[in-house]
CSV table of N, CA and C and ligand atoms in Angstrom, one decimal:
chain,number,residue,atom,x,y,z
A,1,MET,N,11.1,1.7,-16.3
A,1,MET,CA,11.4,1.1,-15.0
A,1,MET,C,12.7,1.5,-14.4
A,2,LEU,N,13.4,2.4,-15.1
A,2,LEU,CA,14.7,2.8,-14.5
A,2,LEU,C,14.5,3.4,-13.1
A,3,GLY,N,15.3,3.0,-12.2
A,3,GLY,CA,15.2,3.5,-10.9
A,3,GLY,C,14.4,2.6,-10.0
A,4,PHE,N,13.6,1.7,-10.6
A,4,PHE,CA,12.8,0.8,-9.8
A,4,PHE,C,13.7,-0.2,-9.0
A,5,ARG,N,14.6,-0.7,-9.7
A,5,ARG,CA,15.5,-1.7,-9.0
A,5,ARG,C,16.3,-1.0,-7.9
A,6,ALA,N,16.7,0.2,-8.2
A,6,ALA,CA,17.5,1.0,-7.1
A,6,ALA,C,16.6,1.2,-5.9
A,7,LEU,N,15.4,1.4,-6.1
A,7,LEU,CA,14.5,1.7,-5.0
A,7,LEU,C,14.4,0.4,-4.1
A,8,LYS,N,14.5,-0.7,-4.7
A,8,LYS,CA,14.3,-2.0,-4.0
A,8,LYS,C,15.4,-2.1,-2.9
A,9,THR,N,16.5,-1.4,-3.1
A,9,THR,CA,17.6,-1.6,-2.2
A,9,THR,C,17.3,-0.7,-0.9
A,10,VAL,N,16.4,0.2,-1.0
A,10,VAL,CA,16.0,1.0,0.1
A,10,VAL,C,15.2,0.2,1.0
A,11,THR,N,15.3,0.4,2.3
A,11,THR,CA,14.6,-0.4,3.3
A,11,THR,C,13.2,-0.8,3.0
A,12,ALA,N,12.3,0.1,3.1
A,12,ALA,CA,10.9,-0.4,3.1
A,12,ALA,C,10.4,-0.6,1.7
A,13,ALA,N,9.8,-1.6,1.6
A,13,ALA,CA,9.0,-2.1,0.6
A,13,ALA,C,8.0,-1.1,0.1
A,14,ALA,N,7.5,-0.5,1.1
A,14,ALA,CA,6.5,0.4,1.0
A,14,ALA,C,6.9,1.5,-0.1
A,15,LEU,N,8.1,1.8,-0.2
A,15,LEU,CA,8.5,2.8,-1.1
A,15,LEU,C,8.1,2.5,-2.5
A,16,LEU,N,7.9,1.2,-2.8
A,16,LEU,CA,7.5,0.8,-4.1
A,16,LEU,C,6.2,1.4,-4.6
A,17,LEU,N,5.4,1.7,-3.6
A,17,LEU,CA,4.1,2.3,-3.9
A,17,LEU,C,4.2,3.6,-4.6
A,18,GLY,N,5.4,4.2,-4.4
A,18,GLY,CA,5.6,5.5,-5.0
A,18,GLY,C,6.2,5.4,-6.4
A,19,ALA,N,6.5,4.2,-6.8
A,19,ALA,CA,7.3,4.0,-8.0
A,19,ALA,C,6.6,4.3,-9.3
A,20,GLY,N,5.4,4.5,-9.3
A,20,GLY,CA,4.8,5.0,-10.6
A,20,GLY,C,3.7,4.0,-11.2
A,21,VAL,N,3.0,4.6,-12.0
A,21,VAL,CA,1.9,3.9,-12.7
A,21,VAL,C,2.3,3.6,-14.1
A,22,VAL,N,2.5,2.4,-14.5
A,22,VAL,CA,2.9,2.1,-15.8
A,22,VAL,C,1.8,1.1,-16.4
A,23,SER,N,1.9,0.8,-17.7
A,23,SER,CA,0.9,-0.1,-18.3
A,23,SER,C,1.2,-1.5,-17.8
A,24,ALA,N,0.1,-2.2,-17.8
A,24,ALA,CA,0.2,-3.6,-17.3
A,24,ALA,C,0.7,-4.5,-18.3
A,25,SER,N,1.5,-5.5,-17.9
A,25,SER,CA,1.8,-6.6,-18.8
A,25,SER,C,1.1,-7.8,-18.3
A,26,ALA,N,0.9,-8.0,-17.0
A,26,ALA,CA,0.1,-9.1,-16.5
A,26,ALA,C,-1.4,-8.9,-16.9
A,27,ASP,N,-2.1,-10.0,-16.9
A,27,ASP,CA,-3.5,-9.8,-17.3
A,27,ASP,C,-4.3,-9.1,-16.2
A,28,ALA,N,-5.4,-8.6,-16.6
A,28,ALA,CA,-6.2,-7.7,-15.7
A,28,ALA,C,-6.6,-8.3,-14.4
A,29,THR,N,-7.1,-9.6,-14.5
A,29,THR,CA,-7.6,-10.2,-13.3
A,29,THR,C,-6.4,-10.4,-12.3
A,30,SER,N,-5.3,-10.9,-12.8
A,30,SER,CA,-4.2,-11.2,-11.8
A,30,SER,C,-3.6,-9.9,-11.3
A,31,SER,N,-3.7,-8.8,-12.1
A,31,SER,CA,-3.2,-7.5,-11.6
A,31,SER,C,-4.1,-7.0,-10.4
A,32,ILE,N,-5.4,-7.1,-10.7
A,32,ILE,CA,-6.3,-6.7,-9.6
A,32,ILE,C,-6.2,-7.5,-8.4
A,33,GLN,N,-6.1,-8.8,-8.6
A,33,GLN,CA,-5.9,-9.7,-7.4
A,33,GLN,C,-4.6,-9.4,-6.7
A,34,ALA,N,-3.6,-9.2,-7.4
A,34,ALA,CA,-2.3,-8.9,-6.8
A,34,ALA,C,-2.3,-7.6,-6.0
A,35,ARG,N,-3.0,-6.6,-6.5
A,35,ARG,CA,-3.0,-5.3,-5.7
A,35,ARG,C,-3.9,-5.4,-4.5
A,36,GLN,N,-4.9,-6.2,-4.6
A,36,GLN,CA,-5.8,-6.5,-3.4
A,36,GLN,C,-5.0,-7.3,-2.4
A,37,ALA,N,-4.2,-8.3,-2.8
A,37,ALA,CA,-3.4,-9.1,-1.9
A,37,ALA,C,-2.4,-8.2,-1.2
A,38,CYS,N,-1.8,-7.3,-2.0
A,38,CYS,CA,-0.8,-6.3,-1.4
A,38,CYS,C,-1.5,-5.5,-0.3
A,39,MET,N,-2.7,-5.0,-0.6
A,39,MET,CA,-3.5,-4.2,0.4
A,39,MET,C,-3.9,-5.0,1.6
A,40,LYS,N,-4.2,-6.3,1.4
A,40,LYS,CA,-4.5,-7.2,2.6
A,40,LYS,C,-3.2,-7.3,3.4
A,41,ALA,N,-2.1,-7.3,2.8
A,41,ALA,CA,-0.8,-7.4,3.6
A,41,ALA,C,-0.6,-6.1,4.4
A,42,ASN,N,-1.1,-5.0,3.8
A,42,ASN,CA,-1.1,-3.7,4.5
A,42,ASN,C,-2.0,-3.8,5.7
A,43,GLY,N,-3.2,-4.4,5.5
A,43,GLY,CA,-4.1,-4.6,6.6
A,43,GLY,C,-3.5,-5.4,7.7
A,44,ALA,N,-2.7,-6.4,7.3
A,44,ALA,CA,-2.0,-7.3,8.3
A,44,ALA,C,-1.0,-6.5,9.1
A,45,VAL,N,-0.3,-5.5,8.5
A,45,VAL,CA,0.6,-4.6,9.2
A,45,VAL,C,-0.2,-3.9,10.3
A,46,MET,N,-1.3,-3.3,9.8
A,46,MET,CA,-2.2,-2.6,10.8
A,46,MET,C,-2.6,-3.5,11.9
A,47,ALA,N,-2.9,-4.7,11.7
A,47,ALA,CA,-3.4,-5.6,12.7
A,47,ALA,C,-2.3,-5.8,13.8
A,48,VAL,N,-1.1,-5.7,13.4
A,48,VAL,CA,0.0,-5.8,14.4
A,48,VAL,C,0.2,-4.5,15.0
A,49,ALA,N,0.2,-3.4,14.2
A,49,ALA,CA,0.6,-2.1,14.7
A,49,ALA,C,-0.5,-1.4,15.6
A,50,VAL,N,-1.7,-1.5,15.3
A,50,VAL,CA,-2.8,-0.8,16.0
A,50,VAL,C,-2.9,-1.2,17.5
A,51,PRO,N,-2.9,-2.5,17.8
A,51,PRO,CA,-2.9,-2.8,19.3
A,51,PRO,C,-1.7,-2.3,20.1
A,52,ILE,N,-0.5,-2.1,19.4
A,52,ILE,CA,0.6,-1.6,20.0
A,52,ILE,C,0.4,-0.1,20.3
A,53,VAL,N,-0.1,0.6,19.2
A,53,VAL,CA,-0.4,2.0,19.4
A,53,VAL,C,-1.4,2.3,20.5
A,54,LYS,N,-2.4,1.4,20.6
A,54,LYS,CA,-3.4,1.6,21.6
A,54,LYS,C,-3.0,1.1,23.0
A,55,GLY,N,-1.8,0.5,23.1
A,55,GLY,CA,-1.3,0.1,24.4
A,55,GLY,C,-1.9,-1.2,24.9
A,56,GLU,N,-2.5,-1.9,23.9
A,56,GLU,CA,-3.1,-3.2,24.3
A,56,GLU,C,-2.1,-4.3,24.2
A,57,LYS,N,-1.0,-4.1,23.4
A,57,LYS,CA,0.0,-5.1,23.3
A,57,LYS,C,1.4,-4.3,23.4
A,58,PRO,N,2.4,-5.1,23.9
A,58,PRO,CA,3.7,-4.4,24.0
A,58,PRO,C,4.4,-4.2,22.7
A,59,PHE,N,5.3,-3.3,22.6
A,59,PHE,CA,6.0,-3.0,21.3
A,59,PHE,C,6.7,-4.3,20.9
A,60,ASP,N,6.5,-4.8,19.7
A,60,ASP,CA,7.1,-6.0,19.3
A,60,ASP,C,7.8,-5.9,17.9
A,61,LYS,N,9.0,-5.5,18.0
A,61,LYS,CA,9.8,-5.2,16.7
A,61,LYS,C,9.8,-6.4,15.8
A,62,ALA,N,9.9,-7.6,16.3
A,62,ALA,CA,10.0,-8.8,15.5
A,62,ALA,C,8.7,-9.0,14.7
A,63,ALA,N,7.5,-8.8,15.4
A,63,ALA,CA,6.2,-9.0,14.7
A,63,ALA,C,6.0,-7.9,13.7
A,64,LEU,N,6.4,-6.7,14.0
A,64,LEU,CA,6.3,-5.6,13.0
A,64,LEU,C,7.2,-5.9,11.8
A,65,ASP,N,8.4,-6.3,12.0
A,65,ASP,CA,9.4,-6.6,10.9
A,65,ASP,C,8.8,-7.7,10.0
A,66,ALA,N,8.2,-8.7,10.7
A,66,ALA,CA,7.6,-9.9,9.9
A,66,ALA,C,6.5,-9.4,9.0
A,67,ALA,N,5.6,-8.5,9.6
A,67,ALA,CA,4.5,-8.0,8.8
A,67,ALA,C,4.9,-7.1,7.7
A,68,PHE,N,5.9,-6.3,7.9
A,68,PHE,CA,6.5,-5.4,6.9
A,68,PHE,C,7.2,-6.3,5.8
A,69,ALA,N,7.8,-7.3,6.2
A,69,ALA,CA,8.5,-8.2,5.2
A,69,ALA,C,7.4,-8.9,4.3
A,70,LYS,N,6.3,-9.3,4.8
A,70,LYS,CA,5.3,-9.9,4.0
A,70,LYS,C,4.6,-8.8,3.1
A,71,GLU,N,4.5,-7.6,3.6
A,71,GLU,CA,4.0,-6.5,2.8
A,71,GLU,C,4.9,-6.2,1.6
A,72,LYS,N,6.2,-6.2,1.9
A,72,LYS,CA,7.2,-6.0,0.9
A,72,LYS,C,7.1,-7.0,-0.3
A,73,GLU,N,6.9,-8.3,0.1
A,73,GLU,CA,6.8,-9.3,-0.8
A,73,GLU,C,5.5,-9.2,-1.6
A,74,ALA,N,4.4,-8.9,-0.9
A,74,ALA,CA,3.1,-8.9,-1.6
A,74,ALA,C,3.0,-7.7,-2.5
A,75,CYS,N,3.7,-6.6,-2.2
A,75,CYS,CA,3.5,-5.4,-3.0
A,75,CYS,C,4.6,-5.1,-4.0
A,76,ALA,N,5.5,-6.1,-4.2
A,76,ALA,CA,6.7,-5.8,-5.0
A,76,ALA,C,6.4,-5.4,-6.5
A,77,GLY,N,5.3,-5.9,-7.0
A,77,GLY,CA,5.0,-5.7,-8.4
A,77,GLY,C,4.0,-4.5,-8.6
A,78,TRP,N,3.8,-3.7,-7.5
A,78,TRP,CA,2.7,-2.7,-7.5
A,78,TRP,C,2.7,-1.8,-8.8
A,79,ALA,N,3.8,-1.4,-9.2
A,79,ALA,CA,3.8,-0.4,-10.4
A,79,ALA,C,3.3,-1.0,-11.6
A,80,ASP,N,3.2,-2.3,-11.7
A,80,ASP,CA,2.8,-3.0,-12.9
A,80,ASP,C,1.3,-3.4,-12.9
A,81,TRP,N,0.6,-3.0,-11.9
A,81,TRP,CA,-0.8,-3.6,-11.7
A,81,TRP,C,-1.9,-2.6,-12.1
A,82,TRP,N,-1.6,-1.5,-12.8
A,82,TRP,CA,-2.6,-0.5,-13.1
A,82,TRP,C,-2.8,-0.2,-14.5
A,83,GLY,N,-2.7,-1.3,-15.3
A,83,GLY,CA,-3.0,-1.1,-16.8
A,83,GLY,C,-4.4,-0.6,-17.0
A,84,ASP,N,-4.7,0.0,-18.2
A,84,ASP,CA,-6.0,0.5,-18.5
A,84,ASP,C,-7.1,-0.6,-18.4
A,85,ASP,N,-6.7,-1.8,-18.7
A,85,ASP,CA,-7.7,-2.9,-18.6
A,85,ASP,C,-8.0,-3.3,-17.2
A,86,THR,N,-7.5,-2.6,-16.2
A,86,THR,CA,-7.8,-2.9,-14.8
A,86,THR,C,-8.7,-1.8,-14.2
A,87,LYS,N,-9.2,-0.9,-15.0
A,87,LYS,CA,-10.1,0.1,-14.5
A,87,LYS,C,-11.4,-0.4,-14.0
A,88,PRO,N,-12.2,0.4,-13.3
A,88,PRO,CA,-13.5,-0.1,-12.8
A,88,PRO,C,-14.4,-0.3,-14.0
A,89,GLY,N,-15.3,-1.3,-13.9
A,89,GLY,CA,-16.2,-1.6,-14.9
A,89,GLY,C,-15.8,-2.7,-15.8
A,90,GLY,N,-14.6,-3.3,-15.6
A,90,GLY,CA,-14.2,-4.4,-16.3
A,90,GLY,C,-14.7,-5.7,-15.8
A,91,ALA,N,-14.2,-6.8,-16.3
A,91,ALA,CA,-14.7,-8.2,-15.9
A,91,ALA,C,-14.5,-8.5,-14.5
A,92,THR,N,-13.4,-8.0,-13.9
A,92,THR,CA,-13.0,-8.3,-12.5
A,92,THR,C,-13.3,-7.1,-11.7
A,93,GLU,N,-14.1,-7.3,-10.6
A,93,GLU,CA,-14.4,-6.1,-9.8
A,93,GLU,C,-13.2,-5.5,-9.1
A,94,THR,N,-13.2,-4.2,-9.2
A,94,THR,CA,-12.1,-3.5,-8.4
A,94,THR,C,-12.8,-2.4,-7.7
A,95,TRP,N,-12.1,-2.1,-6.5
A,95,TRP,CA,-12.6,-0.9,-5.7
A,95,TRP,C,-11.7,0.3,-6.0
A,96,ALA,N,-10.8,0.2,-6.9
A,96,ALA,CA,-10.0,1.4,-7.3
A,96,ALA,C,-11.0,2.3,-8.1
A,97,LYS,N,-10.8,3.6,-7.9
A,97,LYS,CA,-11.6,4.6,-8.6
A,97,LYS,C,-11.0,5.0,-9.9
A,98,GLU,N,-11.8,5.6,-10.8
A,98,GLU,CA,-11.3,6.1,-12.1
A,98,GLU,C,-10.1,7.1,-11.8
A,99,GLU,N,-10.1,7.8,-10.7
A,99,GLU,CA,-9.1,8.8,-10.4
A,99,GLU,C,-7.7,8.3,-10.4
A,100,VAL,N,-7.6,7.0,-10.2
A,100,VAL,CA,-6.2,6.4,-10.3
A,100,VAL,C,-5.6,6.7,-11.7
A,101,TRP,N,-6.5,6.7,-12.7
A,101,TRP,CA,-6.0,6.9,-14.0
A,101,TRP,C,-6.1,8.3,-14.5
A,102,THR,N,-7.1,9.1,-13.9
A,102,THR,CA,-7.3,10.5,-14.4
A,102,THR,C,-6.4,11.4,-13.6
A,103,ASP,N,-5.9,11.0,-12.4
A,103,ASP,CA,-5.0,11.8,-11.6
A,103,ASP,C,-3.8,11.0,-11.2
A,104,LYS,N,-3.0,10.6,-12.2
A,104,LYS,CA,-1.9,9.7,-11.9
A,104,LYS,C,-0.8,10.4,-11.0
A,105,ALA,N,-0.7,11.7,-11.2
A,105,ALA,CA,0.3,12.4,-10.3
A,105,ALA,C,-0.2,12.3,-8.9
A,106,GLY,N,-1.5,12.5,-8.6
A,106,GLY,CA,-2.0,12.5,-7.3
A,106,GLY,C,-1.9,11.1,-6.7
A,107,PHE,N,-2.1,10.1,-7.5
A,107,PHE,CA,-2.0,8.7,-7.0
A,107,PHE,C,-0.5,8.4,-6.7
A,108,GLU,N,0.4,8.8,-7.5
A,108,GLU,CA,1.8,8.6,-7.2
A,108,GLU,C,2.2,9.3,-5.9
A,109,ALA,N,1.7,10.5,-5.8
A,109,ALA,CA,2.0,11.3,-4.6
A,109,ALA,C,1.5,10.6,-3.3
A,110,ALA,N,0.3,10.1,-3.4
A,110,ALA,CA,-0.3,9.3,-2.3
A,110,ALA,C,0.5,8.1,-2.0
A,111,GLY,N,1.0,7.4,-3.0
A,111,GLY,CA,1.9,6.3,-2.8
A,111,GLY,C,3.2,6.7,-2.2
A,112,ALA,N,3.8,7.8,-2.6
A,112,ALA,CA,5.0,8.3,-2.0
A,112,ALA,C,4.9,8.7,-0.6
A,113,ALA,N,3.7,9.4,-0.2
A,113,ALA,CA,3.5,9.7,1.2
A,113,ALA,C,3.4,8.5,2.0
A,114,TYR,N,2.8,7.5,1.5
A,114,TYR,CA,2.7,6.2,2.2
A,114,TYR,C,4.1,5.6,2.4
A,115,GLY,N,4.9,5.6,1.3
A,115,GLY,CA,6.3,5.1,1.4
A,115,GLY,C,7.1,5.7,2.4
A,116,LYS,N,7.0,7.0,2.5
A,116,LYS,CA,7.8,7.8,3.5
A,116,LYS,C,7.4,7.4,4.9
A,117,ALA,N,6.1,7.4,5.1
A,117,ALA,CA,5.5,7.1,6.5
A,117,ALA,C,5.9,5.7,6.9
A,118,ALA,N,5.7,4.7,5.9
A,118,ALA,CA,6.0,3.3,6.2
A,118,ALA,C,7.4,3.1,6.5
A,119,THR,N,8.3,3.8,5.8
A,119,THR,CA,9.7,3.6,6.0
A,119,THR,C,10.1,4.1,7.5
A,120,ALA,N,9.5,5.2,7.9
A,120,ALA,CA,9.7,5.7,9.3
A,120,ALA,C,9.2,4.7,10.3
A,121,VAL,N,8.0,4.1,10.1
A,121,VAL,CA,7.4,3.2,11.0
A,121,VAL,C,8.3,1.9,11.1
A,122,ALA,N,8.7,1.4,9.9
A,122,ALA,CA,9.4,0.2,9.9
A,122,ALA,C,10.8,0.3,10.5
A,123,ALA,N,11.3,1.6,10.5
A,123,ALA,CA,12.7,1.8,11.0
A,123,ALA,C,12.6,2.1,12.6
A,124,ALA,N,11.4,2.3,13.1
A,124,ALA,CA,11.4,2.6,14.5
A,124,ALA,C,11.9,1.5,15.4
A,125,ALA,N,12.9,1.8,16.2
A,125,ALA,CA,13.5,0.7,17.0
A,125,ALA,C,12.9,0.6,18.4
A,126,ASP,N,12.1,1.6,18.8
A,126,ASP,CA,11.5,1.5,20.2
A,126,ASP,C,10.1,2.0,20.1
A,127,GLU,N,9.4,1.8,21.2
A,127,GLU,CA,8.0,2.1,21.3
A,127,GLU,C,7.8,3.6,21.1
A,128,ALA,N,8.6,4.5,21.7
A,128,ALA,CA,8.4,5.9,21.5
A,128,ALA,C,8.5,6.4,20.1
A,129,SER,N,9.5,5.9,19.4
A,129,SER,CA,9.6,6.4,18.0
A,129,SER,C,8.6,5.7,17.1
A,130,PHE,N,8.2,4.5,17.4
A,130,PHE,CA,7.1,3.8,16.7
A,130,PHE,C,5.8,4.6,16.8
A,131,LYS,N,5.5,5.0,18.1
A,131,LYS,CA,4.2,5.7,18.3
A,131,LYS,C,4.3,7.1,17.7
A,132,ALA,N,5.5,7.7,17.6
A,132,ALA,CA,5.6,9.0,17.0
A,132,ALA,C,5.4,8.9,15.5
A,133,ALA,N,5.9,7.8,14.9
A,133,ALA,CA,5.9,7.7,13.4
A,133,ALA,C,4.5,7.2,12.9
A,134,PHE,N,3.8,6.5,13.8
A,134,PHE,CA,2.6,5.8,13.3
A,134,PHE,C,1.5,6.7,12.7
A,135,PRO,N,1.1,7.8,13.3
A,135,PRO,CA,0.0,8.6,12.8
A,135,PRO,C,0.1,8.9,11.3
A,136,ALA,N,1.3,9.2,10.9
A,136,ALA,CA,1.5,9.6,9.5
A,136,ALA,C,1.2,8.4,8.5
A,137,LEU,N,1.5,7.2,9.0
A,137,LEU,CA,1.2,6.0,8.2
A,137,LEU,C,-0.3,5.8,8.1
A,138,GLY,N,-1.1,5.9,9.2
A,138,GLY,CA,-2.5,5.8,9.2
A,138,GLY,C,-3.1,6.9,8.2
A,139,ALA,N,-2.6,8.1,8.3
A,139,ALA,CA,-3.1,9.2,7.5
A,139,ALA,C,-2.8,8.9,6.0
A,140,SER,N,-1.7,8.2,5.7
A,140,SER,CA,-1.4,8.0,4.3
A,140,SER,C,-2.3,7.0,3.7
A,141,CYS,N,-2.7,6.0,4.5
A,141,CYS,CA,-3.7,5.0,4.0
A,141,CYS,C,-5.0,5.7,3.7
A,142,GLN,N,-5.4,6.4,4.7
A,142,GLN,CA,-6.7,7.1,4.5
A,142,GLN,C,-6.7,8.1,3.4
A,143,GLY,N,-5.6,8.9,3.3
A,143,GLY,CA,-5.5,9.9,2.3
A,143,GLY,C,-5.6,9.3,0.9
A,144,CYS,N,-5.0,8.1,0.6
A,144,CYS,CA,-5.1,7.5,-0.7
A,144,CYS,C,-6.5,6.9,-0.9
A,145,HIS,N,-7.0,6.3,0.1
A,145,HIS,CA,-8.3,5.6,0.0
A,145,HIS,C,-9.4,6.6,-0.2
A,146,GLU,N,-9.4,7.8,0.4
A,146,GLU,CA,-10.4,8.8,0.2
A,146,GLU,C,-10.5,9.2,-1.3
A,147,LYS,N,-9.4,9.4,-1.9
A,147,LYS,CA,-9.4,9.8,-3.3
A,147,LYS,C,-9.5,8.7,-4.3
A,148,PHE,N,-8.9,7.6,-4.0
A,148,PHE,CA,-8.7,6.6,-5.1
A,148,PHE,C,-9.3,5.2,-4.9
A,149,ARG,N,-10.1,5.1,-3.8
A,149,ARG,CA,-10.7,3.8,-3.6
A,149,ARG,C,-12.2,4.0,-3.1
A,150,ARG,N,-13.1,3.3,-3.8
A,150,ARG,CA,-14.4,3.4,-3.3
A,150,ARG,C,-14.6,2.4,-2.2
A,151,PRO,N,-15.5,2.8,-1.2
A,151,PRO,CA,-15.7,1.9,0.0
A,151,PRO,C,-16.3,0.5,-0.5
A,152,LYS,N,-15.9,-0.5,0.2
A,152,LYS,CA,-16.5,-1.8,-0.1
A,152,LYS,C,-17.9,-1.9,0.5
A,153,GLY,N,-18.7,-2.7,-0.1
A,153,GLY,CA,-20.0,-3.0,0.4
A,153,GLY,C,-21.1,-1.9,0.3
B,201,LIG,C1,-1.5,4.9,-3.1
B,201,LIG,C2,-2.8,4.5,-2.7
B,201,LIG,C3,-3.1,3.6,-1.5
B,201,LIG,C4,-2.4,3.6,-0.3
B,201,LIG,C5,-1.2,4.4,0.2
B,201,LIG,C6,-3.1,2.6,0.5
B,201,LIG,N1,-4.1,2.0,-0.2
B,201,LIG,FE1,-5.3,0.5,0.4
B,201,LIG,N2,-6.2,0.4,-1.4
B,201,LIG,C7,-5.9,1.3,-2.4
B,201,LIG,C8,-6.8,0.9,-3.6
B,201,LIG,C9,-6.8,1.6,-4.9
B,201,LIG,C10,-7.5,-0.2,-3.2
B,201,LIG,C11,-8.6,-0.9,-4.1
B,201,LIG,C12,-7.8,-2.0,-4.9
B,201,LIG,C13,-8.7,-2.8,-5.8
B,201,LIG,O1,-9.8,-3.2,-5.5
B,201,LIG,O2,-8.3,-2.9,-7.0
B,201,LIG,C14,-7.2,-0.5,-1.8
B,201,LIG,C15,-7.7,-1.5,-1.0
B,201,LIG,C16,-7.4,-1.8,0.3
B,201,LIG,C17,-7.9,-2.8,1.1
B,201,LIG,C18,-9.0,-3.9,0.6
B,201,LIG,C19,-8.3,-5.0,-0.1
B,201,LIG,C20,-9.2,-6.1,-0.5
B,201,LIG,O3,-9.5,-7.1,0.3
B,201,LIG,O4,-9.7,-6.0,-1.6
B,201,LIG,C21,-7.3,-2.8,2.3
B,201,LIG,C22,-7.6,-3.7,3.5
B,201,LIG,C23,-6.4,-1.7,2.3
B,201,LIG,N3,-6.5,-1.1,1.1
B,201,LIG,C24,-5.6,-1.3,3.4
B,201,LIG,C25,-4.6,-0.3,3.3
B,201,LIG,C26,-3.8,0.1,4.5
B,201,LIG,C27,-3.9,-0.5,5.9
B,201,LIG,C28,-3.0,1.1,4.0
B,201,LIG,C29,-1.9,1.8,4.7
B,201,LIG,C30,-1.0,1.0,5.6
B,201,LIG,C31,-3.3,1.3,2.6
B,201,LIG,N4,-4.3,0.5,2.2
B,201,LIG,C32,-2.7,2.2,1.8
B,201,LIG,C33,-5.0,2.3,-2.5
B,201,LIG,C34,-4.1,2.6,-1.4
């Protein structure tokens, strides 16, 4: 976990997604629920960001900051939520794919790409820089989901 604490001092929360995959100490069910809650908080960021990108809502720095702050809180334990007991096929359903465990480097890289993109979006102080930074964030969600998450339903 060396370096993890240092990372926390960097602005976006999001960077934690790049912090690595380690064995779980929490039990499998709470780990799976926690990572899904983290992802729901990411969905909530998108719910604020997308209407701004589409021009349906004005740029709202306070609303974006609030959504990113919740994401940071919800995702703080990310690195601890991927123990072998949380793989697909266990007692608690997960939409994470086997590839999270068979391609750990790829999963970490996808998390790092997300962290970089989210940091830029969270730092954007005006509409123009927000809109310029946003596409990379959307692409990072999609990039990880394509490889590491099976679709729901
Ligand atoms: C590093 C990989 C990664 C990145 C980056 C990522 N996700 Fe996910 N996401 C996952 C995985 C894996 C799951 C499935 C988790 C599970 O079921 O255990 C998931 C699940 C979800 C879910 C469903 C949660 C639920 O209700 O169960 C949503 C919504 C979601 N992601 C949104 C996002 C958004 C929005 C972004 C970008 C802002 C994003 N994700 C970035 C890997 C990622």
